[in-house]
Amino acid sequence: MRIAELSASTGVPVPTIKYYLREGLLPPGERSAPNQASYAEPHARRLRLIRAMIDIGGLPVATVREVLGAVDSTDTPVDTMLGEAHYALMNRGDKAGEQAGEDRFEVAARQRLDRLIAERGWSVDPTAPAAEEIVTVLAALDRFGQPELTASLDTYADAAHRVAVADLDAVGARTDRDELAEAAVIGTVLGERLLAALRLLAHQDASGRRFPGARDDGLPAD
Amino acid sequence: MRIAELSASTGVPVPTIKYYLREGLLPPGERSAPNQASYAEPHARRLRLIRAMIDIGGLPVATVREVLGAVDSTDTPVDTMLGEAHYALMNRGDKAGEQAGEDRFEVAARQRLDRLIAERGWSVDPTAPAAEEIVTVLAALDRFGQPELTASLDTYADAAHRVAVADLDAVGARTDRDELAEAAVIGTVLGERLLAALRLLAHQDASGRRFPGARDDGLPAD
């Protein structure tokens, strides 16, 4: 199909498609005439993936390029490819690089995480960006005088692992390599938003049960 | 204490404190001399809360102002206050406002969410921003041809609710109204990051179990 048809079928404007082509996010079409290129279904699928990452995932173009790089390196084994895509996704909005050296809160947080990984027998890289993020958050909770949430760490880890297993079950049903990668990327980004939103909604329910008609201002409940 | 001491005790630079004062995020100090104001512990605590929301939560100043507005309206009952703070937090990075009318994916997604809320007996506002976000994500998954993750919705909802109950247990241990609000805000924002990072880390473990040494490129495992 021509670029106008690719645009029509995906809902992505032609100038945006041209931008993705220039940026190397989208592979070039097959040259069908000196001034014309032809695009096929893989282009449409790739476009949907790019839009998912940018629109839904809020990822910057540089991160999208990194993730696609991991997806496209066909000499990489599946688990490594998924791992690399993950690393790129985990690195978004990275603020960890700012600090030089760890303070006492971070040292304690890292020990807490190491203990959690050991207790659960998780086979993970304790220096992965996600692990750094966990250390940052646990340290911040401690620093802000909110150790209670740290006490819920086991509940969090349980919940996270259940969801992760369900994610892999969903993704693992795919056999095509590209589809597998795309499902992993979309699932990672959208699943994160889904889980966060469900937690916020569940807070409403849990809050209503915890404070049933609670009033602390002496006003009558209305 | 004077502004320089407030800065020293919180690690927030004086110009930043002055900016928060101008923006109304931080209440003015008590005037101790014509050209001097005095700050106390509540200012320091409020500063830590602001920094937590901006640095850790990545919230824009406008959202921080909204959240603090809900925290500070002392004529609001506790559960309403927590609800309002939640609404402000849920509204961050809102992209839902863009669409006009719902397409078939969104209609189906909303029915799916309504069913989930009914089945679980959750007492929640089905038009809350978090609910809108869930509809957006479920519709996107369907649109991107990833219905498998929608099938994991129950696992996600279970996990989210467990975590939400743990959050309320942690927050509910507080009695002071300001502390309660601050714990809720910090817990909501940091808890979200913690859960997301734990899920990513757990993916590593789940992926390793799902693809034990899986190679699809014919190369020997190294």
PDB file of N, CA and C in Angstrom, chain A residues 48 55 75 77-79 86-87 90 95 121-125 128 133-134 137 144-146 148-149 156 161 163-164 167 169 174 177 183 187-188 190-193 197 199-201 203-205 209-210 215-217, chain B residues 48 55 75 77-79 86-87 90 95 121-125 133-134 137 141 144-146 148-149 156 161 163-164 167 169 174 177 183 187-188 190-193 197 199-201 203-205 209-210 215-217:
ATOM      1  N   ARG A  48       1.446   0.834  14.786  1.00  0.00           N
ATOM      2  CA  ARG A  48       0.578   0.713  15.962  1.00  0.00           C
ATOM      3  C   ARG A  48       1.402   0.567  17.233  1.00  0.00           C
ATOM      4  N   ASP A  55       1.800   7.248  22.612  1.00  0.00           N
ATOM      5  CA  ASP A  55       0.516   7.796  23.090  1.00  0.00           C
ATOM      6  C   ASP A  55       0.106   7.202  24.411  1.00  0.00           C
ATOM      7  N   ASP A  75      19.352 -11.545  16.030  1.00  0.00           N
ATOM      8  CA  ASP A  75      20.325 -12.524  16.507  1.00  0.00           C
ATOM      9  C   ASP A  75      20.319 -12.623  18.026  1.00  0.00           C
ATOM     10  N   PRO A  77      18.491 -13.972  21.436  1.00  0.00           N
ATOM     11  CA  PRO A  77      17.483 -14.949  21.883  1.00  0.00           C
ATOM     12  C   PRO A  77      16.256 -14.251  22.461  1.00  0.00           C
ATOM     13  N   VAL A  78      15.133 -14.973  22.444  1.00  0.00           N
ATOM     14  CA  VAL A  78      13.864 -14.375  22.869  1.00  0.00           C
ATOM     15  C   VAL A  78      13.942 -13.775  24.267  1.00  0.00           C
ATOM     16  N   ASP A  79      14.474 -14.542  25.221  1.00  0.00           N
ATOM     17  CA  ASP A  79      14.458 -14.021  26.592  1.00  0.00           C
ATOM     18  C   ASP A  79      15.357 -12.805  26.733  1.00  0.00           C
ATOM     19  N   HIS A  86      12.699  -4.671  28.082  1.00  0.00           N
ATOM     20  CA  HIS A  86      12.349  -4.316  29.450  1.00  0.00           C
ATOM     21  C   HIS A  86      13.274  -3.259  30.028  1.00  0.00           C
ATOM     22  N   TYR A  87      14.570  -3.475  29.811  1.00  0.00           N
ATOM     23  CA  TYR A  87      15.535  -2.513  30.338  1.00  0.00           C
ATOM     24  C   TYR A  87      15.257  -1.126  29.785  1.00  0.00           C
ATOM     25  N   MET A  90      12.195   0.178  31.440  1.00  0.00           N
ATOM     26  CA  MET A  90      12.443   0.511  32.832  1.00  0.00           C
ATOM     27  C   MET A  90      13.213   1.812  32.958  1.00  0.00           C
ATOM     28  N   LYS A  95      15.515   8.735  37.089  1.00  0.00           N
ATOM     29  CA  LYS A  95      16.052   9.822  37.898  1.00  0.00           C
ATOM     30  C   LYS A  95      17.179   9.293  38.776  1.00  0.00           C
ATOM     31  N   GLY A 121      13.478 -16.221  46.377  1.00  0.00           N
ATOM     32  CA  GLY A 121      14.188 -16.997  45.381  1.00  0.00           C
ATOM     33  C   GLY A 121      14.001 -16.460  43.978  1.00  0.00           C
ATOM     34  N   TRP A 122      13.809 -15.147  43.864  1.00  0.00           N
ATOM     35  CA  TRP A 122      13.657 -14.547  42.539  1.00  0.00           C
ATOM     36  C   TRP A 122      14.985 -14.593  41.803  1.00  0.00           C
ATOM     37  N   SER A 123      14.929 -15.020  40.558  1.00  0.00           N
ATOM     38  CA  SER A 123      16.124 -15.023  39.736  1.00  0.00           C
ATOM     39  C   SER A 123      16.138 -13.731  38.929  1.00  0.00           C
ATOM     40  N   VAL A 124      16.726 -12.694  39.514  1.00  0.00           N
ATOM     41  CA  VAL A 124      16.728 -11.370  38.878  1.00  0.00           C
ATOM     42  C   VAL A 124      18.077 -10.702  39.046  1.00  0.00           C
ATOM     43  N   ASP A 125      18.313  -9.688  38.211  1.00  0.00           N
ATOM     44  CA  ASP A 125      19.526  -8.890  38.303  1.00  0.00           C
ATOM     45  C   ASP A 125      19.299  -7.790  39.351  1.00  0.00           C
ATOM     46  N   ALA A 128      19.403  -4.225  38.088  1.00  0.00           N
ATOM     47  CA  ALA A 128      18.520  -3.794  36.998  1.00  0.00           C
ATOM     48  C   ALA A 128      17.896  -2.447  37.341  1.00  0.00           C
ATOM     49  N   GLU A 133      15.114   1.445  41.014  1.00  0.00           N
ATOM     50  CA  GLU A 133      13.892   2.217  41.277  1.00  0.00           C
ATOM     51  C   GLU A 133      13.286   1.805  42.620  1.00  0.00           C
ATOM     52  N   ILE A 134      13.262   0.508  42.877  1.00  0.00           N
ATOM     53  CA  ILE A 134      12.709   0.020  44.145  1.00  0.00           C
ATOM     54  C   ILE A 134      13.515   0.580  45.316  1.00  0.00           C
ATOM     55  N   VAL A 137      12.639   4.243  45.820  1.00  0.00           N
ATOM     56  CA  VAL A 137      11.320   4.464  46.418  1.00  0.00           C
ATOM     57  C   VAL A 137      11.317   4.073  47.900  1.00  0.00           C
ATOM     58  N   PHE A 144      10.882  10.074  54.114  1.00  0.00           N
ATOM     59  CA  PHE A 144       9.699  10.901  54.356  1.00  0.00           C
ATOM     60  C   PHE A 144       8.920  10.419  55.576  1.00  0.00           C
ATOM     61  N   GLY A 145       9.543   9.535  56.341  1.00  0.00           N
ATOM     62  CA  GLY A 145       8.886   9.094  57.564  1.00  0.00           C
ATOM     63  C   GLY A 145       7.639   8.279  57.319  1.00  0.00           C
ATOM     64  N   GLN A 146       7.630   7.462  56.266  1.00  0.00           N
ATOM     65  CA  GLN A 146       6.478   6.606  55.969  1.00  0.00           C
ATOM     66  C   GLN A 146       6.904   5.142  55.963  1.00  0.00           C
ATOM     67  N   GLU A 148       5.549   2.677  57.254  1.00  0.00           N
ATOM     68  CA  GLU A 148       4.430   1.721  57.201  1.00  0.00           C
ATOM     69  C   GLU A 148       4.340   1.058  55.831  1.00  0.00           C
ATOM     70  N   LEU A 149       4.550   1.861  54.785  1.00  0.00           N
ATOM     71  CA  LEU A 149       4.393   1.285  53.456  1.00  0.00           C
ATOM     72  C   LEU A 149       5.486   0.262  53.183  1.00  0.00           C
ATOM     73  N   TYR A 156       3.038  -6.078  48.402  1.00  0.00           N
ATOM     74  CA  TYR A 156       3.343  -5.516  47.082  1.00  0.00           C
ATOM     75  C   TYR A 156       4.060  -6.541  46.196  1.00  0.00           C
ATOM     76  N   HIS A 161       4.242 -10.126  41.643  1.00  0.00           N
ATOM     77  CA  HIS A 161       4.669 -11.385  41.026  1.00  0.00           C
ATOM     78  C   HIS A 161       3.496 -12.129  40.393  1.00  0.00           C
ATOM     79  N   VAL A 163       0.873 -10.780  39.076  1.00  0.00           N
ATOM     80  CA  VAL A 163       0.579 -10.061  37.834  1.00  0.00           C
ATOM     81  C   VAL A 163       1.630 -10.392  36.780  1.00  0.00           C
ATOM     82  N   ALA A 164       2.893 -10.438  37.196  1.00  0.00           N
ATOM     83  CA  ALA A 164       3.971 -10.715  36.245  1.00  0.00           C
ATOM     84  C   ALA A 164       3.804 -12.099  35.619  1.00  0.00           C
ATOM     85  N   ASP A 167       1.117 -11.912  33.132  1.00  0.00           N
ATOM     86  CA  ASP A 167       1.631 -11.215  31.942  1.00  0.00           C
ATOM     87  C   ASP A 167       2.393 -12.179  31.043  1.00  0.00           C
ATOM     88  N   ASP A 169       2.169 -15.412  30.961  1.00  0.00           N
ATOM     89  CA  ASP A 169       1.235 -16.374  30.389  1.00  0.00           C
ATOM     90  C   ASP A 169       0.574 -15.782  29.147  1.00  0.00           C
ATOM     91  N   ARG A 174       2.096 -16.338  22.453  1.00  0.00           N
ATOM     92  CA  ARG A 174       2.477 -15.929  21.091  1.00  0.00           C
ATOM     93  C   ARG A 174       3.660 -16.752  20.605  1.00  0.00           C
ATOM     94  N   ARG A 177       7.902 -14.086  16.650  1.00  0.00           N
ATOM     95  CA  ARG A 177       8.849 -13.296  17.421  1.00  0.00           C
ATOM     96  C   ARG A 177       8.451 -11.821  17.542  1.00  0.00           C
ATOM     97  N   ALA A 183       3.728  -7.736  21.994  1.00  0.00           N
ATOM     98  CA  ALA A 183       2.827  -8.018  23.114  1.00  0.00           C
ATOM     99  C   ALA A 183       3.517  -7.691  24.434  1.00  0.00           C
ATOM    100  N   GLY A 187       2.111  -4.845  26.596  1.00  0.00           N
ATOM    101  CA  GLY A 187       1.640  -5.354  27.881  1.00  0.00           C
ATOM    102  C   GLY A 187       2.364  -4.720  29.053  1.00  0.00           C
ATOM    103  N   THR A 188       3.661  -4.496  28.896  1.00  0.00           N
ATOM    104  CA  THR A 188       4.426  -3.886  29.981  1.00  0.00           C
ATOM    105  C   THR A 188       3.930  -2.482  30.275  1.00  0.00           C
ATOM    106  N   LEU A 190       1.067  -0.838  29.035  1.00  0.00           N
ATOM    107  CA  LEU A 190      -0.360  -0.699  29.342  1.00  0.00           C
ATOM    108  C   LEU A 190      -0.715  -1.411  30.642  1.00  0.00           C
ATOM    109  N   GLY A 191      -0.056  -2.549  30.895  1.00  0.00           N
ATOM    110  CA  GLY A 191      -0.324  -3.280  32.133  1.00  0.00           C
ATOM    111  C   GLY A 191       0.023  -2.434  33.348  1.00  0.00           C
ATOM    112  N   GLU A 192       1.094  -1.669  33.230  1.00  0.00           N
ATOM    113  CA  GLU A 192       1.489  -0.802  34.340  1.00  0.00           C
ATOM    114  C   GLU A 192       0.403   0.237  34.634  1.00  0.00           C
ATOM    115  N   ARG A 193      -0.121   0.817  33.557  1.00  0.00           N
ATOM    116  CA  ARG A 193      -1.183   1.821  33.744  1.00  0.00           C
ATOM    117  C   ARG A 193      -2.452   1.179  34.284  1.00  0.00           C
ATOM    118  N   ALA A 197      -4.154   2.173  37.835  1.00  0.00           N
ATOM    119  CA  ALA A 197      -5.517   2.707  37.870  1.00  0.00           C
ATOM    120  C   ALA A 197      -6.426   1.816  38.713  1.00  0.00           C
ATOM    121  N   ARG A 199      -5.484   0.048  41.222  1.00  0.00           N
ATOM    122  CA  ARG A 199      -5.122   0.285  42.620  1.00  0.00           C
ATOM    123  C   ARG A 199      -5.822   1.549  43.133  1.00  0.00           C
ATOM    124  N   LEU A 200      -5.823   2.601  42.319  1.00  0.00           N
ATOM    125  CA  LEU A 200      -6.472   3.846  42.738  1.00  0.00           C
ATOM    126  C   LEU A 200      -7.972   3.643  42.918  1.00  0.00           C
ATOM    127  N   LEU A 201      -8.566   2.905  42.009  1.00  0.00           N
ATOM    128  CA  LEU A 201     -10.001   2.644  42.117  1.00  0.00           C
ATOM    129  C   LEU A 201     -10.275   1.788  43.355  1.00  0.00           C
ATOM    130  N   HIS A 203      -8.584   1.771  46.010  1.00  0.00           N
ATOM    131  CA  HIS A 203      -8.430   2.631  47.184  1.00  0.00           C
ATOM    132  C   HIS A 203      -9.774   3.213  47.608  1.00  0.00           C
ATOM    133  N   GLN A 204     -10.584   3.581  46.614  1.00  0.00           N
ATOM    134  CA  GLN A 204     -11.912   4.139  46.916  1.00  0.00           C
ATOM    135  C   GLN A 204     -12.713   3.131  47.718  1.00  0.00           C
ATOM    136  N   ASP A 205     -12.722   1.902  47.233  1.00  0.00           N
ATOM    137  CA  ASP A 205     -13.483   0.854  47.914  1.00  0.00           C
ATOM    138  C   ASP A 205     -12.911   0.601  49.307  1.00  0.00           C
ATOM    139  N   ARG A 209     -14.558   1.308  53.140  1.00  0.00           N
ATOM    140  CA  ARG A 209     -14.710   0.272  54.161  1.00  0.00           C
ATOM    141  C   ARG A 209     -13.973   0.645  55.434  1.00  0.00           C
ATOM    142  N   ARG A 210     -12.834   1.325  55.263  1.00  0.00           N
ATOM    143  CA  ARG A 210     -12.001   1.679  56.412  1.00  0.00           C
ATOM    144  C   ARG A 210     -12.606   2.851  57.190  1.00  0.00           C
ATOM    145  N   ARG A 215     -16.432  10.870  60.019  1.00  0.00           N
ATOM    146  CA  ARG A 215     -16.418  12.335  60.014  1.00  0.00           C
ATOM    147  C   ARG A 215     -15.565  12.765  61.185  1.00  0.00           C
ATOM    148  N   ASP A 216     -14.623  13.682  60.967  1.00  0.00           N
ATOM    149  CA  ASP A 216     -13.823  14.116  62.094  1.00  0.00           C
ATOM    150  C   ASP A 216     -14.039  15.596  62.340  1.00  0.00           C
ATOM    151  N   ASP A 217     -15.066  16.182  61.736  1.00  0.00           N
ATOM    152  CA  ASP A 217     -15.258  17.626  61.855  1.00  0.00           C
ATOM    153  C   ASP A 217     -16.497  17.953  62.680  1.00  0.00           C
TER     154      ASP A 217
ATOM    155  N   ARG B  48       8.632  18.915  52.570  1.00  0.00           N
ATOM    156  CA  ARG B  48       8.992  17.534  52.239  1.00  0.00           C
ATOM    157  C   ARG B  48       7.897  16.889  51.380  1.00  0.00           C
ATOM    158  N   ASP B  55       9.462  15.628  43.024  1.00  0.00           N
ATOM    159  CA  ASP B  55      10.669  14.857  42.686  1.00  0.00           C
ATOM    160  C   ASP B  55      10.355  13.380  42.488  1.00  0.00           C
ATOM    161  N   ASP B  75     -12.644  21.739  56.457  1.00  0.00           N
ATOM    162  CA  ASP B  75     -14.063  21.463  56.674  1.00  0.00           C
ATOM    163  C   ASP B  75     -14.515  20.241  55.884  1.00  0.00           C
ATOM    164  N   PRO B  77     -14.595  16.175  55.463  1.00  0.00           N
ATOM    165  CA  PRO B  77     -14.371  14.947  56.227  1.00  0.00           C
ATOM    166  C   PRO B  77     -13.163  14.170  55.693  1.00  0.00           C
ATOM    167  N   VAL B  78     -12.587  13.342  56.552  1.00  0.00           N
ATOM    168  CA  VAL B  78     -11.358  12.630  56.195  1.00  0.00           C
ATOM    169  C   VAL B  78     -11.497  11.834  54.902  1.00  0.00           C
ATOM    170  N   ASP B  79     -12.573  11.052  54.793  1.00  0.00           N
ATOM    171  CA  ASP B  79     -12.672  10.204  53.609  1.00  0.00           C
ATOM    172  C   ASP B  79     -12.853  11.035  52.341  1.00  0.00           C
ATOM    173  N   HIS B  86      -6.991  12.009  46.052  1.00  0.00           N
ATOM    174  CA  HIS B  86      -6.893  10.925  45.081  1.00  0.00           C
ATOM    175  C   HIS B  86      -7.291  11.370  43.689  1.00  0.00           C
ATOM    176  N   TYR B  87      -8.391  12.091  43.615  1.00  0.00           N
ATOM    177  CA  TYR B  87      -8.860  12.557  42.311  1.00  0.00           C
ATOM    178  C   TYR B  87      -7.792  13.412  41.639  1.00  0.00           C
ATOM    179  N   MET B  90      -5.066  11.171  40.514  1.00  0.00           N
ATOM    180  CA  MET B  90      -5.483  10.358  39.371  1.00  0.00           C
ATOM    181  C   MET B  90      -5.495  11.166  38.090  1.00  0.00           C
ATOM    182  N   LYS B  95      -4.930  11.937  29.723  1.00  0.00           N
ATOM    183  CA  LYS B  95      -5.025  12.049  28.260  1.00  0.00           C
ATOM    184  C   LYS B  95      -6.436  11.701  27.805  1.00  0.00           C
ATOM    185  N   GLY B 121     -18.333  -6.324  43.979  1.00  0.00           N
ATOM    186  CA  GLY B 121     -19.037  -5.523  44.966  1.00  0.00           C
ATOM    187  C   GLY B 121     -18.229  -4.324  45.434  1.00  0.00           C
ATOM    188  N   TRP B 122     -17.392  -3.794  44.543  1.00  0.00           N
ATOM    189  CA  TRP B 122     -16.607  -2.610  44.910  1.00  0.00           C
ATOM    190  C   TRP B 122     -17.533  -1.409  45.015  1.00  0.00           C
ATOM    191  N   SER B 123     -17.361  -0.654  46.074  1.00  0.00           N
ATOM    192  CA  SER B 123     -18.125   0.568  46.225  1.00  0.00           C
ATOM    193  C   SER B 123     -17.265   1.726  45.709  1.00  0.00           C
ATOM    194  N   VAL B 124     -17.402   2.009  44.430  1.00  0.00           N
ATOM    195  CA  VAL B 124     -16.565   3.029  43.791  1.00  0.00           C
ATOM    196  C   VAL B 124     -17.392   3.851  42.809  1.00  0.00           C
ATOM    197  N   ASP B 125     -16.856   5.015  42.469  1.00  0.00           N
ATOM    198  CA  ASP B 125     -17.481   5.876  41.471  1.00  0.00           C
ATOM    199  C   ASP B 125     -17.027   5.410  40.082  1.00  0.00           C
ATOM    200  N   GLU B 133      -9.434   5.838  33.174  1.00  0.00           N
ATOM    201  CA  GLU B 133      -8.111   5.351  32.754  1.00  0.00           C
ATOM    202  C   GLU B 133      -8.176   3.849  32.456  1.00  0.00           C
ATOM    203  N   ILE B 134      -8.890   3.114  33.296  1.00  0.00           N
ATOM    204  CA  ILE B 134      -9.013   1.667  33.073  1.00  0.00           C
ATOM    205  C   ILE B 134      -9.710   1.399  31.741  1.00  0.00           C
ATOM    206  N   VAL B 137      -7.305   2.087  28.886  1.00  0.00           N
ATOM    207  CA  VAL B 137      -6.266   1.064  28.727  1.00  0.00           C
ATOM    208  C   VAL B 137      -6.859  -0.228  28.161  1.00  0.00           C
ATOM    209  N   LEU B 141      -5.814  -1.973  24.653  1.00  0.00           N
ATOM    210  CA  LEU B 141      -5.328  -3.360  24.541  1.00  0.00           C
ATOM    211  C   LEU B 141      -6.107  -4.107  23.465  1.00  0.00           C
ATOM    212  N   PHE B 144      -5.193  -2.751  20.031  1.00  0.00           N
ATOM    213  CA  PHE B 144      -3.872  -3.190  19.580  1.00  0.00           C
ATOM    214  C   PHE B 144      -3.802  -4.704  19.447  1.00  0.00           C
ATOM    215  N   GLY B 145      -4.961  -5.344  19.517  1.00  0.00           N
ATOM    216  CA  GLY B 145      -4.974  -6.795  19.326  1.00  0.00           C
ATOM    217  C   GLY B 145      -4.279  -7.554  20.425  1.00  0.00           C
ATOM    218  N   GLN B 146      -4.396  -7.083  21.661  1.00  0.00           N
ATOM    219  CA  GLN B 146      -3.784  -7.781  22.801  1.00  0.00           C
ATOM    220  C   GLN B 146      -4.858  -8.160  23.806  1.00  0.00           C
ATOM    221  N   GLU B 148      -5.321 -10.821  25.321  1.00  0.00           N
ATOM    222  CA  GLU B 148      -4.863 -11.730  26.384  1.00  0.00           C
ATOM    223  C   GLU B 148      -4.740 -10.994  27.716  1.00  0.00           C
ATOM    224  N   LEU B 149      -4.230  -9.755  27.640  1.00  0.00           N
ATOM    225  CA  LEU B 149      -4.027  -9.056  28.903  1.00  0.00           C
ATOM    226  C   LEU B 149      -5.369  -8.730  29.543  1.00  0.00           C
ATOM    227  N   TYR B 156      -5.212  -8.888  37.858  1.00  0.00           N
ATOM    228  CA  TYR B 156      -4.826  -7.499  38.120  1.00  0.00           C
ATOM    229  C   TYR B 156      -5.694  -6.888  39.225  1.00  0.00           C
ATOM    230  N   HIS B 161      -6.391  -4.782  44.589  1.00  0.00           N
ATOM    231  CA  HIS B 161      -7.197  -4.612  45.797  1.00  0.00           C
ATOM    232  C   HIS B 161      -6.430  -5.017  47.048  1.00  0.00           C
ATOM    233  N   VAL B 163      -3.254  -4.763  47.484  1.00  0.00           N
ATOM    234  CA  VAL B 163      -2.316  -3.674  47.750  1.00  0.00           C
ATOM    235  C   VAL B 163      -3.061  -2.467  48.334  1.00  0.00           C
ATOM    236  N   ALA B 164      -4.230  -2.172  47.793  1.00  0.00           N
ATOM    237  CA  ALA B 164      -5.006  -1.020  48.273  1.00  0.00           C
ATOM    238  C   ALA B 164      -5.384  -1.190  49.739  1.00  0.00           C
ATOM    239  N   ASP B 167      -2.414  -0.567  51.784  1.00  0.00           N
ATOM    240  CA  ASP B 167      -2.163   0.882  51.810  1.00  0.00           C
ATOM    241  C   ASP B 167      -3.030   1.557  52.863  1.00  0.00           C
ATOM    242  N   ASP B 169      -4.426   0.188  55.448  1.00  0.00           N
ATOM    243  CA  ASP B 169      -3.983  -0.234  56.772  1.00  0.00           C
ATOM    244  C   ASP B 169      -2.809   0.619  57.230  1.00  0.00           C
ATOM    245  N   ARG B 174      -2.530   6.288  61.168  1.00  0.00           N
ATOM    246  CA  ARG B 174      -2.285   7.685  61.544  1.00  0.00           C
ATOM    247  C   ARG B 174      -3.550   8.316  62.125  1.00  0.00           C
ATOM    248  N   ARG B 177      -4.636  14.565  61.232  1.00  0.00           N
ATOM    249  CA  ARG B 177      -5.236  14.775  59.924  1.00  0.00           C
ATOM    250  C   ARG B 177      -4.199  15.090  58.830  1.00  0.00           C
ATOM    251  N   ALA B 183       0.523  10.991  54.400  1.00  0.00           N
ATOM    252  CA  ALA B 183       0.817   9.567  54.212  1.00  0.00           C
ATOM    253  C   ALA B 183       0.054   9.033  52.992  1.00  0.00           C
ATOM    254  N   GLY B 187       2.045   7.829  49.928  1.00  0.00           N
ATOM    255  CA  GLY B 187       1.830   6.400  49.693  1.00  0.00           C
ATOM    256  C   GLY B 187       1.232   6.120  48.328  1.00  0.00           C
ATOM    257  N   THR B 188       0.320   6.977  47.907  1.00  0.00           N
ATOM    258  CA  THR B 188      -0.302   6.778  46.594  1.00  0.00           C
ATOM    259  C   THR B 188       0.729   6.887  45.487  1.00  0.00           C
ATOM    260  N   LEU B 190       4.244   7.086  45.728  1.00  0.00           N
ATOM    261  CA  LEU B 190       5.409   6.207  45.825  1.00  0.00           C
ATOM    262  C   LEU B 190       5.005   4.745  45.707  1.00  0.00           C
ATOM    263  N   GLY B 191       3.818   4.410  46.249  1.00  0.00           N
ATOM    264  CA  GLY B 191       3.344   3.034  46.159  1.00  0.00           C
ATOM    265  C   GLY B 191       3.145   2.621  44.709  1.00  0.00           C
ATOM    266  N   GLU B 192       2.678   3.547  43.900  1.00  0.00           N
ATOM    267  CA  GLU B 192       2.487   3.251  42.478  1.00  0.00           C
ATOM    268  C   GLU B 192       3.818   2.918  41.814  1.00  0.00           C
ATOM    269  N   ARG B 193       4.807   3.717  42.133  1.00  0.00           N
ATOM    270  CA  ARG B 193       6.137   3.461  41.544  1.00  0.00           C
ATOM    271  C   ARG B 193       6.723   2.158  42.064  1.00  0.00           C
ATOM    272  N   ALA B 197       7.667  -0.980  39.669  1.00  0.00           N
ATOM    273  CA  ALA B 197       9.050  -1.464  39.612  1.00  0.00           C
ATOM    274  C   ALA B 197       9.136  -2.931  40.040  1.00  0.00           C
ATOM    275  N   ARG B 199       6.787  -5.118  39.663  1.00  0.00           N
ATOM    276  CA  ARG B 199       6.243  -5.905  38.569  1.00  0.00           C
ATOM    277  C   ARG B 199       7.305  -6.126  37.487  1.00  0.00           C
ATOM    278  N   LEU B 200       8.051  -5.069  37.169  1.00  0.00           N
ATOM    279  CA  LEU B 200       9.096  -5.197  36.146  1.00  0.00           C
ATOM    280  C   LEU B 200      10.185  -6.169  36.606  1.00  0.00           C
ATOM    281  N   LEU B 201      10.545  -6.065  37.862  1.00  0.00           N
ATOM    282  CA  LEU B 201      11.571  -6.971  38.377  1.00  0.00           C
ATOM    283  C   LEU B 201      11.044  -8.411  38.382  1.00  0.00           C
ATOM    284  N   HIS B 203       8.919  -9.610  36.388  1.00  0.00           N
ATOM    285  CA  HIS B 203       8.910 -10.080  34.998  1.00  0.00           C
ATOM    286  C   HIS B 203      10.190 -10.834  34.670  1.00  0.00           C
ATOM    287  N   GLN B 204      11.302 -10.323  35.194  1.00  0.00           N
ATOM    288  CA  GLN B 204      12.596 -10.988  34.953  1.00  0.00           C
ATOM    289  C   GLN B 204      12.541 -12.413  35.466  1.00  0.00           C
ATOM    290  N   ASP B 205      12.059 -12.542  36.688  1.00  0.00           N
ATOM    291  CA  ASP B 205      11.980 -13.871  37.296  1.00  0.00           C
ATOM    292  C   ASP B 205      11.003 -14.754  36.521  1.00  0.00           C
ATOM    293  N   ARG B 209      11.693 -18.231  34.167  1.00  0.00           N
ATOM    294  CA  ARG B 209      11.021 -19.514  34.397  1.00  0.00           C
ATOM    295  C   ARG B 209      10.252 -19.969  33.161  1.00  0.00           C
ATOM    296  N   ARG B 210       9.714 -19.001  32.449  1.00  0.00           N
ATOM    297  CA  ARG B 210       8.896 -19.308  31.280  1.00  0.00           C
ATOM    298  C   ARG B 210       9.760 -19.727  30.089  1.00  0.00           C
ATOM    299  N   ARG B 215      16.223 -20.491  23.345  1.00  0.00           N
ATOM    300  CA  ARG B 215      16.960 -19.881  22.238  1.00  0.00           C
ATOM    301  C   ARG B 215      16.188 -20.173  20.970  1.00  0.00           C
ATOM    302  N   ASP B 216      15.940 -19.169  20.151  1.00  0.00           N
ATOM    303  CA  ASP B 216      15.194 -19.442  18.925  1.00  0.00           C
ATOM    304  C   ASP B 216      16.054 -19.118  17.713  1.00  0.00           C
ATOM    305  N   ASP B 217      17.367 -18.935  17.951  1.00  0.00           N
ATOM    306  CA  ASP B 217      18.208 -18.515  16.836  1.00  0.00           C
ATOM    307  C   ASP B 217      19.197 -19.610  16.442  1.00  0.00           C
TER     308      ASP B 217
END
